[in-house]
Short mmCIF file of C-alpha atoms and ligand atoms in Angstrom, two decimals:
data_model
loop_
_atom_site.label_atom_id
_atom_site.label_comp_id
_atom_site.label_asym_id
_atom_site.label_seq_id
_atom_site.Cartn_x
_atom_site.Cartn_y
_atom_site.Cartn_z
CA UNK A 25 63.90 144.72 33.06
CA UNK A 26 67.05 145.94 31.22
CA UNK A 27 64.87 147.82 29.23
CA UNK A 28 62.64 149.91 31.11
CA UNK A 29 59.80 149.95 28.28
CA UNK A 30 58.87 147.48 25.89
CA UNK A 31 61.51 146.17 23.58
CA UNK A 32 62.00 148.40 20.62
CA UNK A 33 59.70 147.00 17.62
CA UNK A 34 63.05 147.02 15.22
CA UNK A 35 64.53 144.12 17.65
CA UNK A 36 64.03 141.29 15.96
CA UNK A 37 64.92 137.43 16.64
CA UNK A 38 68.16 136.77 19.74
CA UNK A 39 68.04 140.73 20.05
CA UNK A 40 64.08 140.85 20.79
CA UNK A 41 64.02 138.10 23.24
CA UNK A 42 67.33 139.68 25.19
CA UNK A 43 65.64 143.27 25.22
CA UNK A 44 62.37 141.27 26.53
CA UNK A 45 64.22 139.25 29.55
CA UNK A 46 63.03 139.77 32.70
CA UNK A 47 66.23 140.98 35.54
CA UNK A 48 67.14 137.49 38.13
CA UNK A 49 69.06 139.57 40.18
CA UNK A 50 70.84 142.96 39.80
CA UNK A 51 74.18 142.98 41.98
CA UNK A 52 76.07 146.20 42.40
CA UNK A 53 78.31 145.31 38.72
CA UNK A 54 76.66 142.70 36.88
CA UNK A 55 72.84 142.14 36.03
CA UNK A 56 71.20 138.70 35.61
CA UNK A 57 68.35 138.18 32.80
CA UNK A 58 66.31 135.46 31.81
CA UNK A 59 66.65 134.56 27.99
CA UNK A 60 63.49 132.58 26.37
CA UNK A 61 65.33 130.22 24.17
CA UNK A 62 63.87 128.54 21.47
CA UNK A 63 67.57 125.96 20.94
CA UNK A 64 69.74 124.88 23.15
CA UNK A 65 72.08 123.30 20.96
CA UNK A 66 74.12 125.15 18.37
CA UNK A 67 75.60 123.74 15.14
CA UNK A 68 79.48 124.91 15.03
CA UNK A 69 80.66 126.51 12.01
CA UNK A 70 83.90 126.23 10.35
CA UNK A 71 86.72 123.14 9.66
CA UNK A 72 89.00 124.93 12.61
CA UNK A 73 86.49 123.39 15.07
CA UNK A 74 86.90 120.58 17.39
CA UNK A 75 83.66 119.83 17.79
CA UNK A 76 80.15 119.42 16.11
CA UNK A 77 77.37 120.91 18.05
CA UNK A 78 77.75 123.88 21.06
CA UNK A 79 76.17 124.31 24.15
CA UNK A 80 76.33 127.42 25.95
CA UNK A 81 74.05 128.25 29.38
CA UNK A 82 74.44 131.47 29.24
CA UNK A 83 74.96 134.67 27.59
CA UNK A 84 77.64 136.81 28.22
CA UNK A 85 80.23 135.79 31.08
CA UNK A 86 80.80 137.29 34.52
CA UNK A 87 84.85 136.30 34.36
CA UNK A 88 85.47 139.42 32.06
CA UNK A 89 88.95 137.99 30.30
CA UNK A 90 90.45 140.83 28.68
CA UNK A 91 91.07 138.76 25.56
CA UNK A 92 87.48 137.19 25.31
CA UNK A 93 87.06 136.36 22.05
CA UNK A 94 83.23 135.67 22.97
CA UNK A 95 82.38 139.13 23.45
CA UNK A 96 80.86 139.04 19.86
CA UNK A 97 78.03 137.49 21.42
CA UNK A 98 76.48 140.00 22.79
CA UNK A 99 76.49 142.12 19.11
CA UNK A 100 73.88 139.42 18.41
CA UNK A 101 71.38 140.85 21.11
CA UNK A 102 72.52 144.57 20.03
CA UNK A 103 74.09 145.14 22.88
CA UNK A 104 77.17 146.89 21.31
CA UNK A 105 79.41 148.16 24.42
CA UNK A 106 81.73 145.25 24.85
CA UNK A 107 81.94 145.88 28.38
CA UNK A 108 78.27 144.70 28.47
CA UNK A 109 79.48 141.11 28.05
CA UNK A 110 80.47 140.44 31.78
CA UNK A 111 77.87 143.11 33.02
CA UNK A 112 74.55 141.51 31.53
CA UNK A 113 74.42 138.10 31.98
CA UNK A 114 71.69 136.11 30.25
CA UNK A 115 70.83 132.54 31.87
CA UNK A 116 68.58 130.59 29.53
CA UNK A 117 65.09 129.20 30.59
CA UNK A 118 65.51 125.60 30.56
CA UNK A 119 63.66 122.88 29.72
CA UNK A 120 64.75 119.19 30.14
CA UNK A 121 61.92 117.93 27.95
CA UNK A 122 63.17 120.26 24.45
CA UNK A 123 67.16 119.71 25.24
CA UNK A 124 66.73 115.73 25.70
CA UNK A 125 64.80 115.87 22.29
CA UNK A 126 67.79 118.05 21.05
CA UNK A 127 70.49 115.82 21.73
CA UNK A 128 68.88 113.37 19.34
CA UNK A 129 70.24 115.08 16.47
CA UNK A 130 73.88 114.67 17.51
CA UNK A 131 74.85 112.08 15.25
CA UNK A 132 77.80 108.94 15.45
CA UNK A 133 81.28 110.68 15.30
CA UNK A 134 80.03 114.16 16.52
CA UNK A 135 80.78 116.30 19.70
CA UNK A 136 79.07 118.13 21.53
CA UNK A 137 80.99 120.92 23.37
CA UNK A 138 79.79 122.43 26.35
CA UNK A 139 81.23 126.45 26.52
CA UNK A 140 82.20 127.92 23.89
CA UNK A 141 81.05 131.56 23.75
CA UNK A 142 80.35 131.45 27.44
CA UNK A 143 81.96 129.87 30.51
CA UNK A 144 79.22 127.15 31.89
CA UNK A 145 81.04 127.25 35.43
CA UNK A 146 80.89 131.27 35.75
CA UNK A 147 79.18 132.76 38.79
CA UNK A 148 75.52 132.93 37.59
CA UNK A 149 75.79 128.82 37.67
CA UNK A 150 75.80 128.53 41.56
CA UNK A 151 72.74 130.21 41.86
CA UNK A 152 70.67 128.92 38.50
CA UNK A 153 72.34 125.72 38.10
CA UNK A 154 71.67 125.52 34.45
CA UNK A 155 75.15 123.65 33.62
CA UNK A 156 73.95 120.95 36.15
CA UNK A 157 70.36 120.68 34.96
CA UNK A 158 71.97 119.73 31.70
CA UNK A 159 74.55 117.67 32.68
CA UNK A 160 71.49 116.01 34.61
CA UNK A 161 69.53 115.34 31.21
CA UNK A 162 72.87 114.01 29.22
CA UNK A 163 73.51 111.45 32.13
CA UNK A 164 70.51 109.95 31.32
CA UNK A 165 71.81 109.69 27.58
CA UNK A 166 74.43 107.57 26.19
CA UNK A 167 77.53 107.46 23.45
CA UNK A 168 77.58 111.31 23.45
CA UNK A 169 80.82 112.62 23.19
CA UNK A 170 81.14 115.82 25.74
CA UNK A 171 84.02 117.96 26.23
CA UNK A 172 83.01 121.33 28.57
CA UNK A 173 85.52 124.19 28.90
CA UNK A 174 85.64 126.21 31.77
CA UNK A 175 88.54 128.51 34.14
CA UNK A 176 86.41 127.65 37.32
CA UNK A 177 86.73 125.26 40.16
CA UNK A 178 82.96 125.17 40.74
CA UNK A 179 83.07 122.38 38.25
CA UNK A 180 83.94 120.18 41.26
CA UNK A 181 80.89 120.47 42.65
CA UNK A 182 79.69 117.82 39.60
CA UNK A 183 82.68 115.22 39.56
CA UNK A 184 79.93 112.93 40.71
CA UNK A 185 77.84 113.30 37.82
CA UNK A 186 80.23 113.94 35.26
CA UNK A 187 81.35 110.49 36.84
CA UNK A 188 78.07 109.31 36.02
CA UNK A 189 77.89 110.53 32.56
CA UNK A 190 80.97 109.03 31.62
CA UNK A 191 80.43 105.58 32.32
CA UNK A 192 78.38 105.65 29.09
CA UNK A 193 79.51 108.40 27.20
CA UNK A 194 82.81 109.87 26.39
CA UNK A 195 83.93 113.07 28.35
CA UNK A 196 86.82 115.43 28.78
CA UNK A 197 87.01 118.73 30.36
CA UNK A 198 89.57 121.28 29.20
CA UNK A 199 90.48 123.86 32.17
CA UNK A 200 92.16 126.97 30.79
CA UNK A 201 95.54 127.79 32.96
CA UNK A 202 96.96 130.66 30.91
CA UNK A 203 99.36 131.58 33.52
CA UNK A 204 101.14 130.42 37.28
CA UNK A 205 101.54 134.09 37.85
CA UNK A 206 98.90 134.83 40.00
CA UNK A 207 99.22 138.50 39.89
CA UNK A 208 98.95 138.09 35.73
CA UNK A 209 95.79 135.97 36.36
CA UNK A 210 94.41 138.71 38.36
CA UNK A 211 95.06 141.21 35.66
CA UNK A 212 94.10 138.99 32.74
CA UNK A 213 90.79 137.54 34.20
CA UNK A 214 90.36 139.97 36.49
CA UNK A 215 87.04 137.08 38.44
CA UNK A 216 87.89 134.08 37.25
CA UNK A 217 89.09 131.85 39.81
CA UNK A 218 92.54 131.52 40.79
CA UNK A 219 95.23 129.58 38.89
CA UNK A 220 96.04 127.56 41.90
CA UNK A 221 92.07 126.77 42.92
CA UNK A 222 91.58 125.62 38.95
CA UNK A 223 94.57 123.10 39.25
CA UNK A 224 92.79 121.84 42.47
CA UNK A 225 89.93 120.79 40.17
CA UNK A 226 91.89 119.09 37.45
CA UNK A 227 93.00 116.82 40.44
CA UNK A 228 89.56 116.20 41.41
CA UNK A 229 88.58 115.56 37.90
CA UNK A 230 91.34 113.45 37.10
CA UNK A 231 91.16 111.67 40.59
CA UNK A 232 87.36 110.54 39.88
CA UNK A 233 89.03 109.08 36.31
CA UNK A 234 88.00 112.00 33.96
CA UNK A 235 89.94 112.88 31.29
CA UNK A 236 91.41 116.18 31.76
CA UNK A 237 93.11 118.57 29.32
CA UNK A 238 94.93 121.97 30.40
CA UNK A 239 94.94 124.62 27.59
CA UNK A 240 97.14 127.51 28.11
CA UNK A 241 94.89 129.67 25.62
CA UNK A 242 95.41 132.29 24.56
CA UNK A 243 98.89 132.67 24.49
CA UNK A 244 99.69 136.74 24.00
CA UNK A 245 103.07 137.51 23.00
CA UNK A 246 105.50 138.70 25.34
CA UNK A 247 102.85 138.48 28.61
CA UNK A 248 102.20 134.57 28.75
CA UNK A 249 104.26 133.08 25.63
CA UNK A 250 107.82 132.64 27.43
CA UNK A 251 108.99 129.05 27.63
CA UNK A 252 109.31 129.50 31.22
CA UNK A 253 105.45 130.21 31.35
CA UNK A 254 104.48 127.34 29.33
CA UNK A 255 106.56 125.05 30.64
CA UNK A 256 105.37 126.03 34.44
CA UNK A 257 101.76 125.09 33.50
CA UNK A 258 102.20 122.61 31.63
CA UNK A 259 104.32 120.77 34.76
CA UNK A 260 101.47 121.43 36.89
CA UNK A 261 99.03 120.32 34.79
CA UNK A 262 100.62 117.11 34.39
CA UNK A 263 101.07 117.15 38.61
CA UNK A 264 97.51 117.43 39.03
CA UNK A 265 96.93 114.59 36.84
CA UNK A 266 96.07 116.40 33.14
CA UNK A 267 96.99 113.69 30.36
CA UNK A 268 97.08 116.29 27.27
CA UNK A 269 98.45 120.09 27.43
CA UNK A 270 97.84 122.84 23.76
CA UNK A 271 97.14 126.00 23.58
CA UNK A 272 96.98 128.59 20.53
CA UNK A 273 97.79 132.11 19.88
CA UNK A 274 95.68 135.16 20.62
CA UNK A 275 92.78 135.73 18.42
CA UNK A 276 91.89 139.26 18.80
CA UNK A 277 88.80 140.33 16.66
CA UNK A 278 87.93 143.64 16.87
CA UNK A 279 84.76 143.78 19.46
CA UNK A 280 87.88 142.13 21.50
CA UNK A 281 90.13 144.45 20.61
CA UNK A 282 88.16 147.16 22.39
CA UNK A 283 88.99 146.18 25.37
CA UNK A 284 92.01 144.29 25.08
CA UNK A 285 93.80 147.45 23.93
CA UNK A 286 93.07 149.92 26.70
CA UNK A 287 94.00 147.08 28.44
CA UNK A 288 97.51 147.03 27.53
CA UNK A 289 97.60 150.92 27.38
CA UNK A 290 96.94 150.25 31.13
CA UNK A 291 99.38 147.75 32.15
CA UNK A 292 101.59 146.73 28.99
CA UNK A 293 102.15 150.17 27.31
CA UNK A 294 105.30 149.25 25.53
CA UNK A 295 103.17 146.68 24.36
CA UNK A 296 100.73 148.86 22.51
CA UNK A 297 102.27 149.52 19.16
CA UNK A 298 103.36 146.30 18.29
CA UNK A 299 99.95 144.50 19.21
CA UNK A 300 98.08 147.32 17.10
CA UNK A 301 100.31 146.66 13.72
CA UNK A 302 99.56 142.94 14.00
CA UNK A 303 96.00 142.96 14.90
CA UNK A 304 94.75 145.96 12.82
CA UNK A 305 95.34 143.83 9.79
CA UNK A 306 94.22 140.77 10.88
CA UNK A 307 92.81 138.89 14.34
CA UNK A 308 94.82 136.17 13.33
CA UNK A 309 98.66 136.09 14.24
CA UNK A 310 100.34 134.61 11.35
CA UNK A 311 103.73 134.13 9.87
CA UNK A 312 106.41 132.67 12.12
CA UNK A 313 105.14 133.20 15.40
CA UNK A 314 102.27 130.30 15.63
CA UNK A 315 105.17 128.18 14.77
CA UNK A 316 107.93 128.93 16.78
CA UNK A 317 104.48 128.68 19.71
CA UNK A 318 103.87 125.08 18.52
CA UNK A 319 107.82 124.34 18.59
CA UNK A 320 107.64 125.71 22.14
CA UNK A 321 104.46 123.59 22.89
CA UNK A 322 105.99 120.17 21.39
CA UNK A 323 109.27 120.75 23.80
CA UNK A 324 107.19 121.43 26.82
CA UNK A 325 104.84 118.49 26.49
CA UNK A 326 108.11 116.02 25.68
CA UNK A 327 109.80 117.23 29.03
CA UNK A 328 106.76 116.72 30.83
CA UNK A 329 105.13 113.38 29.04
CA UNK A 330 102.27 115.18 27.82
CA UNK A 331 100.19 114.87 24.90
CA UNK A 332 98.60 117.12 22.61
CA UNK A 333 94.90 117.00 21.70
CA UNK A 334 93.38 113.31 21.79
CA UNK A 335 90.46 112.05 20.85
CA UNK A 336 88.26 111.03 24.21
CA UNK A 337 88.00 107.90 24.60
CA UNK A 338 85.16 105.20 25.56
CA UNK A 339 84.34 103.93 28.58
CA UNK A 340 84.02 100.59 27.26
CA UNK A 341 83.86 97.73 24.56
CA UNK A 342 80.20 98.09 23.36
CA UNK A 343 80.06 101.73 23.55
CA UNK A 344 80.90 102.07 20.29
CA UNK A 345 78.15 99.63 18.60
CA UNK A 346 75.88 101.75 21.32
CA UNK A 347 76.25 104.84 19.36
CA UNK A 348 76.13 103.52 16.22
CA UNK A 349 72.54 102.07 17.20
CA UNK A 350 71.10 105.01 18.86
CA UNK A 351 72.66 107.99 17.01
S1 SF4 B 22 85.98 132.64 30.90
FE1 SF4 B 22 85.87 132.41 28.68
S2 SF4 B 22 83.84 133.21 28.12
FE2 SF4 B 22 84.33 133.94 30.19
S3 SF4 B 22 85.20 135.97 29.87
FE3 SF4 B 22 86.88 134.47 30.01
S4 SF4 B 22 87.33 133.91 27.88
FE4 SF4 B 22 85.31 134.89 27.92
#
């Protein structure tokens, strides 16, 4: 248990069922918990979105990005250390029977997006498989639009199915390449796989006809926002057979912050002041420098016949009257 006594009676709601998960497994860093979970499917909030509804595994996220924006996940189960985030990971129970009944409320027009406070291809998936036992129930589904974000190669291990799934449904994967440099990599994301074994996947993805996108996100100013460094990944995304390349600036809110500042006191200390002024005020960065990022970005993709975002396409003629129908 992660608690050695019952949950505190306070707890209430996401925080009483995390303090009440029984330990999977307890390596020497990380810890792996069982979550009860009464949804499976999230409802995104917010016009910035891409997409409608959310799906995410697991809790927390074994990769540890310094700039994980997701770390505010955790708060929710009042577990307050950031640090916690890639230490306790929570895989939820599943249930095909609940999450097939789920995805009827996805309606024409909407997304689904697999990964957003979490990644579904993180360690804890080769041994509980939850990603797949999804992917296993959608497959059996049709005219849902999936897009699943992820920095891991183990998504190769489901070409086949996500193969599968997309011969009635739309689907794209984004893989996140925020840098060639695999030394930066290292530093950034410290067990996430490497750039080089990521690119190997967008081949296999793109090989078995699925649309991939590379997003270089989060760019951070003056580590990964160079030209140079854009243009590098955004070649080799387009090598490995990638048909769209974005990526955004840093977002930085402050349960991030806590970590991504001793961070840079670590390894980027000139760095320090300059981050602290912008971010202090805001977790957005604003003014000129999204824009002279998105100027970069637009001269990247046009040397390397890339687009943008797109909107993922059908697998065939009646796909569309399919969704209308069932959704
Ligand atoms: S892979 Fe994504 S969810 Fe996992 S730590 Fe990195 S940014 Fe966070």
């Amino acid at each position: 248990m992660f608690f050695e006594e019952d949950p505190p009676a306070q707890l209430v709601g996401i925080a009483r069922l995390a303090a009440a998960s029984p330990t999977l497994e307890a390596k020497q860093r990380v810890e792996y918990l069982e979550l009860e979970t009464r949804r499976f499917i999230g409802r995104a909030s917010g016009s910035r979105m891409l997409f409608v509804w959310t799906v995410n595994p697991y809790r927390g996220c074994e990769f540890g990005c310094k700039y994980c924006y997701a770390r505010y996940a955790h708060e929710f189960m009042e577990l307050r250390d950031p640090n916690l985030f890639e230490r306790k990971i929570f895989a939820k129970r599943f249930r095909p029977e609940p999450f097939r009944q789920e995805l009827k409320k996805v309606k024409s027009g909407e997304s689904v997006w697999i990964g957003t406070a979490t990644d579904p291809y993180q360690p804890a998936e080769r041994r509980f498989r939850i990603t797949r036992k999804m992917l296993e129930v959608i497959a059996g589904e049709r005219s849902i639009e999936i897009g699943i974000t992820t920095k891991s190669d183990l998504i190769g291990r489901d070409v086949a199915l996500l193969a599968q799934i997309a011969k009635r449904n739309a689907v794209r994967v984004h893989m996140t390449v925020t840098t060639l440099d695999e030394a930066l990599a290292r530093l950034l994301e410290p067990l996430a796989p490497r750039p080089a074994l990521r690119l190997g996947a967008v081949r296999k993805l793109s090989d078995a006809g699925i649309a991939v996108s590379v997003l270089a996100h989060p760019v951070m100013p003056l580590i990964n926002d160079s030209e140079a460094s854009l243009d590098r990944v955004c070649q080799a995304a387009a090598e490995n057979g990638a048909s769209s390349f974005s990526a955004g600036p840093l977002f930085l809110k402050p349960c991030a912050q806590q970590v991504f500042f001793p961070f840079l006191e670590q390894h980027f200390p000139h760095l320090v002041r300059r981050y602290k002024e912008r971010f202090e005020k805001s977790p957005f960065l604003k003014g000129h420098y999204p824009e002279m990022i998105e100027e970069r970005l637009e001269r990247v993709r046009a040397r390397h016949n890339m687009k943008s975002r797109e909107v993922l396409e059908w697998p065939s003629n009646d796909q569309l009257t399919l969704f209308e129908s069932i959704r």
